[in-house]
PDB file of C-alpha atoms in Angstrom:
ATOM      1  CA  UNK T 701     -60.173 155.365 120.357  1.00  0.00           C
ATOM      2  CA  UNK T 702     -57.753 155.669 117.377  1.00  0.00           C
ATOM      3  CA  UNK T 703     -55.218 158.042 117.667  1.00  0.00           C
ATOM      4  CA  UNK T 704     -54.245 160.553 114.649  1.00  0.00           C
ATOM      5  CA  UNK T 705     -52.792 159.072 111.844  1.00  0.00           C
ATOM      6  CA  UNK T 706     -50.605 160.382 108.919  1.00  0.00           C
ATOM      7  CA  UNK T 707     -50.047 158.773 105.933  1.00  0.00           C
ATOM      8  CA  UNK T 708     -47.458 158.005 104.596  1.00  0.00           C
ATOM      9  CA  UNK T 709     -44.762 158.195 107.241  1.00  0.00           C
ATOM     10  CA  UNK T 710     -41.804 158.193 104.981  1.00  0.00           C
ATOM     11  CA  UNK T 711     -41.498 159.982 101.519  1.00  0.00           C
ATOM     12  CA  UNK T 712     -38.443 160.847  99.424  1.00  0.00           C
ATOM     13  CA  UNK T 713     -39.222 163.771  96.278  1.00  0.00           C
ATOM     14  CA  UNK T 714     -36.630 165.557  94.356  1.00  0.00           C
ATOM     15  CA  UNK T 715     -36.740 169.041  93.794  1.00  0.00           C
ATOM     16  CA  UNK T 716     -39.402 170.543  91.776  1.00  0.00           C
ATOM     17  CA  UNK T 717     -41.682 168.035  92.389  1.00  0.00           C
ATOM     18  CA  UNK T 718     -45.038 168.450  94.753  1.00  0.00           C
ATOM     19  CA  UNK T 719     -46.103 166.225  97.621  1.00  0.00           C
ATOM     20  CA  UNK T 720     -49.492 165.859  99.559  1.00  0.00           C
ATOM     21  CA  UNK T 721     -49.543 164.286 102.365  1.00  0.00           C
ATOM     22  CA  UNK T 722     -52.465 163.321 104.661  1.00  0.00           C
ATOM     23  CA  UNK T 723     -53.737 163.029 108.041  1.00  0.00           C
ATOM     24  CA  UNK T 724     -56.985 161.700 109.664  1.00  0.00           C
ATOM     25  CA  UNK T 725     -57.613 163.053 113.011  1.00  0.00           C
ATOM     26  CA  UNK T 726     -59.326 161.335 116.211  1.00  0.00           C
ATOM     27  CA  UNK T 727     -62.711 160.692 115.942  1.00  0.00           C
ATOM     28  CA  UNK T 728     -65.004 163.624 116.872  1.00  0.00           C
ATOM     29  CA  UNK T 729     -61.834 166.524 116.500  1.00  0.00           C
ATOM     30  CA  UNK T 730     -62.937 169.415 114.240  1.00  0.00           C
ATOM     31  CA  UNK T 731     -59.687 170.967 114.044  1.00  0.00           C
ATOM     32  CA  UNK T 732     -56.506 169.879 112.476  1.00  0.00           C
ATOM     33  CA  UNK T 733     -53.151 171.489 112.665  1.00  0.00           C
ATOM     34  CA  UNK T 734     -50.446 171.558 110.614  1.00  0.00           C
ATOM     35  CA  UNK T 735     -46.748 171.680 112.225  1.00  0.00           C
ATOM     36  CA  UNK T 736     -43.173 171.525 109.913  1.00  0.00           C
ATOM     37  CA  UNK T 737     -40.117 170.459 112.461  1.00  0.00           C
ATOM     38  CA  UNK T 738     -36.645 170.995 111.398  1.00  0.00           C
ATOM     39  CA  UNK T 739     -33.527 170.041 113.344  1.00  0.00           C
ATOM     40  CA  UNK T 740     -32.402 173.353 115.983  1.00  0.00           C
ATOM     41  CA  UNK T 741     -36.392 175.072 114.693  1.00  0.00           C
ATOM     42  CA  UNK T 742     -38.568 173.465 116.772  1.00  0.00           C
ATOM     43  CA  UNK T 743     -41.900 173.078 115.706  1.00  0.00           C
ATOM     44  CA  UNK T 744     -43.227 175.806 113.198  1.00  0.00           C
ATOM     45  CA  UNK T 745     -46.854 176.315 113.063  1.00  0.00           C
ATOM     46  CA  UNK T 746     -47.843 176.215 109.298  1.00  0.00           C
ATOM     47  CA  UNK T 747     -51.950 176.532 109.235  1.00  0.00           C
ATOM     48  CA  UNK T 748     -55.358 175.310 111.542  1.00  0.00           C
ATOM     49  CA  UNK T 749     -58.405 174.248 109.480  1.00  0.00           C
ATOM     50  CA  UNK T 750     -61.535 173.945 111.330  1.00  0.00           C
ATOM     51  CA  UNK T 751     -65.169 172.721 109.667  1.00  0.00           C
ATOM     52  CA  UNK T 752     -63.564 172.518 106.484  1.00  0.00           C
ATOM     53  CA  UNK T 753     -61.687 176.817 106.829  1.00  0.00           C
ATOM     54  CA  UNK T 754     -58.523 177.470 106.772  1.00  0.00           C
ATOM     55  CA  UNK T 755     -58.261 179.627 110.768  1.00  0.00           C
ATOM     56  CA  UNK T 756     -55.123 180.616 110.896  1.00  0.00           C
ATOM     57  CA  UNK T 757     -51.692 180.340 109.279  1.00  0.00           C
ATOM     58  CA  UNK T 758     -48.421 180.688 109.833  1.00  0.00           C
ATOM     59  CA  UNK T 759     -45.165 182.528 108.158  1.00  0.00           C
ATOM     60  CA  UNK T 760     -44.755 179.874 104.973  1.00  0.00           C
ATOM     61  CA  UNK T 761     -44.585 180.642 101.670  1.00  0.00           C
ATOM     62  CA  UNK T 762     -47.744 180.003  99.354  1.00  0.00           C
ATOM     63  CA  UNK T 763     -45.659 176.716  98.023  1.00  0.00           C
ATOM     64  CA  UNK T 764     -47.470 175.262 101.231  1.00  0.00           C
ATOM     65  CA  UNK T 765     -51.342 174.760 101.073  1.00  0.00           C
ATOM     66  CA  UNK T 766     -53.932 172.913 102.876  1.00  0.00           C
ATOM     67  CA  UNK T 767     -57.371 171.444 102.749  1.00  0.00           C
ATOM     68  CA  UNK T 768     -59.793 169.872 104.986  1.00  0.00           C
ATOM     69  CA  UNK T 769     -62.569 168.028 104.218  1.00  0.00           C
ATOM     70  CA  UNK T 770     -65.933 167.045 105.413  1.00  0.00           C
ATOM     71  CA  UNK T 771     -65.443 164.407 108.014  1.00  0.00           C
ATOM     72  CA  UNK T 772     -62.080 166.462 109.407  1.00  0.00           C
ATOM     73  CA  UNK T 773     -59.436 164.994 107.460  1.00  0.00           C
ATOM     74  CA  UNK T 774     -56.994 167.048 106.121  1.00  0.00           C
ATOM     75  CA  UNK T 775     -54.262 167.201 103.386  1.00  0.00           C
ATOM     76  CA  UNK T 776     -51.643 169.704 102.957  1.00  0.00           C
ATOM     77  CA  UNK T 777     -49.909 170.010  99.699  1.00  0.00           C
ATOM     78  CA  UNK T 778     -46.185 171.318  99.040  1.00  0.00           C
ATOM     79  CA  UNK T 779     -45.464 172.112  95.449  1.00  0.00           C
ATOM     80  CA  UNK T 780     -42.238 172.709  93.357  1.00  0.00           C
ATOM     81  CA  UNK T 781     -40.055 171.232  96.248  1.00  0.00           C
ATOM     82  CA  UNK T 782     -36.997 172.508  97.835  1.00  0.00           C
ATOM     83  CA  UNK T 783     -34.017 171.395  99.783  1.00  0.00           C
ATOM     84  CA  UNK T 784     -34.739 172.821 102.711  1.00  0.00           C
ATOM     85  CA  UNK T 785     -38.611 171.296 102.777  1.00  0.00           C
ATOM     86  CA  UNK T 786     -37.050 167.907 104.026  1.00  0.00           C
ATOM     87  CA  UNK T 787     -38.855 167.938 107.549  1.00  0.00           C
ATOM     88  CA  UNK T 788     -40.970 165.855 109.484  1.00  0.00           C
ATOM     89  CA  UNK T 789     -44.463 167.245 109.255  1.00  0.00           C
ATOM     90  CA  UNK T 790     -46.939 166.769 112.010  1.00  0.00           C
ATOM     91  CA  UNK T 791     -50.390 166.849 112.343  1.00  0.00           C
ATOM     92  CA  UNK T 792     -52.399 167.926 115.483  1.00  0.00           C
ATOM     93  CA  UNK T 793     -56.591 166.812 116.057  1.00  0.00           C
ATOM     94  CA  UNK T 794     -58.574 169.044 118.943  1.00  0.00           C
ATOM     95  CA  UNK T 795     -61.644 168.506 119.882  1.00  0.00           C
ATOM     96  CA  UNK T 796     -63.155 172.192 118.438  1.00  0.00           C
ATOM     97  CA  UNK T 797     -61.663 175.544 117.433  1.00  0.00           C
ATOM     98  CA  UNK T 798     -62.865 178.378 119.996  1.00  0.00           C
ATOM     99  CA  UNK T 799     -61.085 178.101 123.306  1.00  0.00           C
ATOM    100  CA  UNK T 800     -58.058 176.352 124.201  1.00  0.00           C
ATOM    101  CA  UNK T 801     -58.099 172.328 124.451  1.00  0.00           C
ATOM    102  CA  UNK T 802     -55.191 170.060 124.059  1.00  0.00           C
ATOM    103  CA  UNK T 803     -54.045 169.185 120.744  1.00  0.00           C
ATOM    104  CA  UNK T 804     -53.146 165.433 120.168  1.00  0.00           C
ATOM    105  CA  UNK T 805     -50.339 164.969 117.602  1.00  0.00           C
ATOM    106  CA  UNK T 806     -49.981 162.084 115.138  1.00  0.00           C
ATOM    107  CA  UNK T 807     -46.613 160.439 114.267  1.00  0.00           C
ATOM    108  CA  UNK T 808     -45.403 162.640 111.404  1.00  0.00           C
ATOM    109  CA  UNK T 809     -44.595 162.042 107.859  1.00  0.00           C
ATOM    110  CA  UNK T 810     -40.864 162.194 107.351  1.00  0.00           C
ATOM    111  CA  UNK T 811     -40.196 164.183 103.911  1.00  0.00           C
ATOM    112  CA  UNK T 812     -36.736 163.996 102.103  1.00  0.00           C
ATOM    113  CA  UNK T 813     -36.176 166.304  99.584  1.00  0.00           C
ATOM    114  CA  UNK T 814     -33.110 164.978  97.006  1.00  0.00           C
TER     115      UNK T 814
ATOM    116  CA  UNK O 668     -37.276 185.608 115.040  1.00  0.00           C
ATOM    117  CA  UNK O 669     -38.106 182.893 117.754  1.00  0.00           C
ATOM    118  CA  UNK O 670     -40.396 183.899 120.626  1.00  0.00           C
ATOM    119  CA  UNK O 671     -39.719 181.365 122.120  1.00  0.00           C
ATOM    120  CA  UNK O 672     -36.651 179.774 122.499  1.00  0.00           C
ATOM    121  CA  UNK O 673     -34.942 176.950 124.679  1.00  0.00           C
ATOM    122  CA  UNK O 674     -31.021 177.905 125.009  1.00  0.00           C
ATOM    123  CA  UNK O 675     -30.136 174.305 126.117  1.00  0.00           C
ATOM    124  CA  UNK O 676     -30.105 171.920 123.215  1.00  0.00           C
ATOM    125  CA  UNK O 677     -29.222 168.961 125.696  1.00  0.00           C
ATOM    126  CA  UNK O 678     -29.225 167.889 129.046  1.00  0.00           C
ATOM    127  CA  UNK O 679     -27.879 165.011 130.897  1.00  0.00           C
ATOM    128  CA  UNK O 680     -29.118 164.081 134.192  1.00  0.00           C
ATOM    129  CA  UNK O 681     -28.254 161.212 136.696  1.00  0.00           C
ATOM    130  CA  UNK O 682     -31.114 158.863 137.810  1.00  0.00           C
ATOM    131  CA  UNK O 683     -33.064 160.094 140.314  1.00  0.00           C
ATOM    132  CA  UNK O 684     -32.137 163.659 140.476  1.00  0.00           C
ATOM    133  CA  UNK O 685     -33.518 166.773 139.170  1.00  0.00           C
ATOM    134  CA  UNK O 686     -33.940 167.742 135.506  1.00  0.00           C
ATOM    135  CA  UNK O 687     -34.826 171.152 135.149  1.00  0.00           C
ATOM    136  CA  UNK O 688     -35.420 172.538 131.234  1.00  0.00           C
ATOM    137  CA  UNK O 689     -36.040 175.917 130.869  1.00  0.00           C
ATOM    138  CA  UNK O 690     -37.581 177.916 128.096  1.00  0.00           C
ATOM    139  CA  UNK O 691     -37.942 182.164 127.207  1.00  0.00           C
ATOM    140  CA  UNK O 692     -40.395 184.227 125.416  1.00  0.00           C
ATOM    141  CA  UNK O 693     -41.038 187.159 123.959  1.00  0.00           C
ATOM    142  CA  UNK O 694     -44.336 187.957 123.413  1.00  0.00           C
ATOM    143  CA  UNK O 695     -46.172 189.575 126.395  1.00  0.00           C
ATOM    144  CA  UNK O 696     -49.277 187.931 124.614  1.00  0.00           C
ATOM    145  CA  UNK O 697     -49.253 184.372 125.578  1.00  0.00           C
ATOM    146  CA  UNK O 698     -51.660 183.481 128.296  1.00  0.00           C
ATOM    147  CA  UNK O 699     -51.116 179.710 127.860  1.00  0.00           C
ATOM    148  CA  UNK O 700     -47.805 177.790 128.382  1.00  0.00           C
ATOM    149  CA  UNK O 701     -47.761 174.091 127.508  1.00  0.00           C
ATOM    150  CA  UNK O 702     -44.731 171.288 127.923  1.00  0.00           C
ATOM    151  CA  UNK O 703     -44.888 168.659 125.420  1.00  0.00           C
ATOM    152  CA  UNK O 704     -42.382 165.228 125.379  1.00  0.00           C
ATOM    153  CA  UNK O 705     -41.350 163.539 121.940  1.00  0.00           C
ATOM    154  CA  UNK O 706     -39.806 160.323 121.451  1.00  0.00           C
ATOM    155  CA  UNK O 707     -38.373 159.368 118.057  1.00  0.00           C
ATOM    156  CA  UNK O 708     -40.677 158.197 115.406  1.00  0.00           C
ATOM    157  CA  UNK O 709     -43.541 159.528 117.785  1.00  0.00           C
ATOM    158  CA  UNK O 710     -45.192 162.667 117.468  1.00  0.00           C
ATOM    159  CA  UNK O 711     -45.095 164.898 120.497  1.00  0.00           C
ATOM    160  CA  UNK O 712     -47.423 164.074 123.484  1.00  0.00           C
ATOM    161  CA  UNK O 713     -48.523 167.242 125.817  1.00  0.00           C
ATOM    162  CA  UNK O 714     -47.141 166.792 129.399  1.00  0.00           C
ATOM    163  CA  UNK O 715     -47.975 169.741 131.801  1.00  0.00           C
ATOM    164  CA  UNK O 716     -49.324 173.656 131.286  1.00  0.00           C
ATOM    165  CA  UNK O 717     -49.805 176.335 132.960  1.00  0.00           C
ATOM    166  CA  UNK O 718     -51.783 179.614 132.803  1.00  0.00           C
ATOM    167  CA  UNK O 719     -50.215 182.914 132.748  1.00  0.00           C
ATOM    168  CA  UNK O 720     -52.127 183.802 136.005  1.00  0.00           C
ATOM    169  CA  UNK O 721     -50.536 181.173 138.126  1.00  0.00           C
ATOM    170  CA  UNK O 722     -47.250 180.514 138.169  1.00  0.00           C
ATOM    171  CA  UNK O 723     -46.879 176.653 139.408  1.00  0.00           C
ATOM    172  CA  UNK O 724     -48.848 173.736 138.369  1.00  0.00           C
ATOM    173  CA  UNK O 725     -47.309 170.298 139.644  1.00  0.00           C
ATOM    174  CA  UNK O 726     -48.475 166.703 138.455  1.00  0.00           C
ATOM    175  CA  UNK O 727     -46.641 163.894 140.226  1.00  0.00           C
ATOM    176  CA  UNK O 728     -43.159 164.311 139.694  1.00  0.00           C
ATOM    177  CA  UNK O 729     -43.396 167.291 136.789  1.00  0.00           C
ATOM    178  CA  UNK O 730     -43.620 171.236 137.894  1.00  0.00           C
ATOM    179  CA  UNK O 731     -43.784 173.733 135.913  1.00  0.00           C
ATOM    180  CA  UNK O 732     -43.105 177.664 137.083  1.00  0.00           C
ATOM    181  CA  UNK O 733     -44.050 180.327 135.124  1.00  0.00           C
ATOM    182  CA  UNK O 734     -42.017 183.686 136.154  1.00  0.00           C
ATOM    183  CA  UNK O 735     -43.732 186.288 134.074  1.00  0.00           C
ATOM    184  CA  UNK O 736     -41.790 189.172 134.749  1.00  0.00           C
ATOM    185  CA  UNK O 737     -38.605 187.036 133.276  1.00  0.00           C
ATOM    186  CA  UNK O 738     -40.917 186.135 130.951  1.00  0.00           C
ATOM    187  CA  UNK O 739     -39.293 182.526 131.669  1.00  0.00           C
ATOM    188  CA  UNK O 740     -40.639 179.302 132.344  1.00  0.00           C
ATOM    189  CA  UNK O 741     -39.179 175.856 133.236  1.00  0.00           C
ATOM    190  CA  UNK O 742     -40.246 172.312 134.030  1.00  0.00           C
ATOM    191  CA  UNK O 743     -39.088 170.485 137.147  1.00  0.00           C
ATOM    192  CA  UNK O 744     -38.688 166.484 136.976  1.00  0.00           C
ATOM    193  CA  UNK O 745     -37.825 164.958 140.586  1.00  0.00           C
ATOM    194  CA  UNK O 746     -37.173 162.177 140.729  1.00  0.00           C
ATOM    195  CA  UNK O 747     -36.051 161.860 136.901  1.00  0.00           C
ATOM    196  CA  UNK O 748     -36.116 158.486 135.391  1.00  0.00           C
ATOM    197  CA  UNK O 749     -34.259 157.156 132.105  1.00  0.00           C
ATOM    198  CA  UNK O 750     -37.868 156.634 130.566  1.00  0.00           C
ATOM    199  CA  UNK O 751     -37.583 160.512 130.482  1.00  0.00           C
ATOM    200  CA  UNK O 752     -35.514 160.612 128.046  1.00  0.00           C
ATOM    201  CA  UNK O 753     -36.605 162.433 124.952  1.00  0.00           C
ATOM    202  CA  UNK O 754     -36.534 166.092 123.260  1.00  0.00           C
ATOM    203  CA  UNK O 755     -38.924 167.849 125.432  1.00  0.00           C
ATOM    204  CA  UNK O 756     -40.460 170.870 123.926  1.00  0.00           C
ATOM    205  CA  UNK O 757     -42.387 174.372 125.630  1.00  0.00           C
ATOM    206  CA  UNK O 758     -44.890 175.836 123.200  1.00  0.00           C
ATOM    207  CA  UNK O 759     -46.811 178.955 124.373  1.00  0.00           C
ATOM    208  CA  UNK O 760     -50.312 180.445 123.093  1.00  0.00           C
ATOM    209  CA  UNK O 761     -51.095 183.600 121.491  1.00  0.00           C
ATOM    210  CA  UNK O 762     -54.487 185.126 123.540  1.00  0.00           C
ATOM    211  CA  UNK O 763     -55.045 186.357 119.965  1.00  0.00           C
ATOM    212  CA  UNK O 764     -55.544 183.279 118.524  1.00  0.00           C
ATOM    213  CA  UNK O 765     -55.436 179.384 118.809  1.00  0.00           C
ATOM    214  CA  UNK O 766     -51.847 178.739 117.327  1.00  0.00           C
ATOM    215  CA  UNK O 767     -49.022 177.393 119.759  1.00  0.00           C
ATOM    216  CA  UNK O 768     -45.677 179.132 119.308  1.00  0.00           C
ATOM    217  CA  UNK O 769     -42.927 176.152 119.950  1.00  0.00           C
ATOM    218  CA  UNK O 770     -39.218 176.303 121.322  1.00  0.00           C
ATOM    219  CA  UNK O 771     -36.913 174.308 119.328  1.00  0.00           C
ATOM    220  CA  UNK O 772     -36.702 171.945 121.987  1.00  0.00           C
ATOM    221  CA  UNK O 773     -34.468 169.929 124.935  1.00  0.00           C
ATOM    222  CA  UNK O 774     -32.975 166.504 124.650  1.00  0.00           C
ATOM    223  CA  UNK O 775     -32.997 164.965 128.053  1.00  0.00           C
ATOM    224  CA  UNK O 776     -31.150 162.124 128.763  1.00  0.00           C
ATOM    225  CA  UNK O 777     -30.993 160.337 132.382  1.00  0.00           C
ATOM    226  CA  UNK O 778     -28.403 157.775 132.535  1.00  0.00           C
ATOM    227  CA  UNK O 779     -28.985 154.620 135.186  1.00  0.00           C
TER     228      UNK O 779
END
């Protein structure tokens, strides 16, 4: 079984600009989260879609958007680009959205913000 | 402000003895603790958890221990092994919700 993939890996955007980037989770997960790591910040949560709904989101600014569509993929979107936005983004597949199960993660997309 | 937080930002072990990485939180709501390794260019695979009513769970040569009152947990590795290597992260769960709260993570490296 594939694992989740995120395309592209690598990206470089200077400010002002807007990015989407992409992720396809494993086959049969509903829900798809969205995770922004930073060097010394860990992993911040930025928002869970589920059957195409946004479920929950975290503490980011509006600049930051999502979508998921039909068959589970997902896109999230980051307009008029800053600095700090340079990250690696991750993307998490589970198999459904009520109760706990394990999220897989995909590789990231490394963003660089000039 | 982090709920959950992991003081050491390294750790260096010898081959074959214990790593032990520790992590702290906040919120009183998390009922579901979770240890996840990362290598570079990888995203980060889930290791070990444990639920806030126990407070061990052990697979092979991982622990973890969940100490509620301290509102600390840590993961054991014995015998540690230089394929351990990596930035090991704790993320925690909100009985509220689905979300997972992370630390900002470990680097463990065991030297030969």
């Amino acid at each position: 079984k594939a694992g989740v993939t995120q395309t592209p890996r690598y990206l470089i955007k200077t400010r002002g600009q807007q990015v989407t980037l992409s992720c396809s989770p494993i086959s049969g997960h509903r829900s798809v989260s969205w995770y922004q790591q930073t060097p010394g910040q860990g992993l911040q949560f930025l928002f869970e879609y589920f059957s195409e709904t946004q479920r929950n989101k975290g503490n980011f600014p509006g600049r930051f958007s999502g979508r998921q569509f039909s068959n589970s993929r997902s896109e999230m979107n980051v307009s008029t680009l800053e600095l700090g936005d340079s990250a690696l983004y991750l993307c998490a597949s589970r198999i459904q959205g009520e109760g706990y199960n394990e999220q897989f993660f995909g590789p990231g997309t490394r963003l660089t913000v000039l | 402000d982090q709920q959950v937080k992991q003081n050491s930002p390294s750790l260096s072990v010898q081959e074959g003895r214990i790593s032990i990485l520790n992590c702290d939180y906040t919120n009183s709501m998390f009922d579901y603790f979770l240890w996840y390794k990362k290598y570079p260019a990888e995203g980060p695979t889930f290791l070990i958890s444990i639920s806030s009513i126990k407070d061990k769970n052990e697979d092979g040569r991982f622990t973890v221990f969940l100490n509620k009152s301290a509102k600390h947990l840590s993961l054991h590795i014995v015998p540690s092994q230089p394929g351990d290597s990596a930035v090991y992260f704790c993320a925690a769960r909100n009985n509220a919700g689905n979300m997972l709260t992370f630390g900002g993570g470990t680097r463990l490296m065991v030297k030969p």
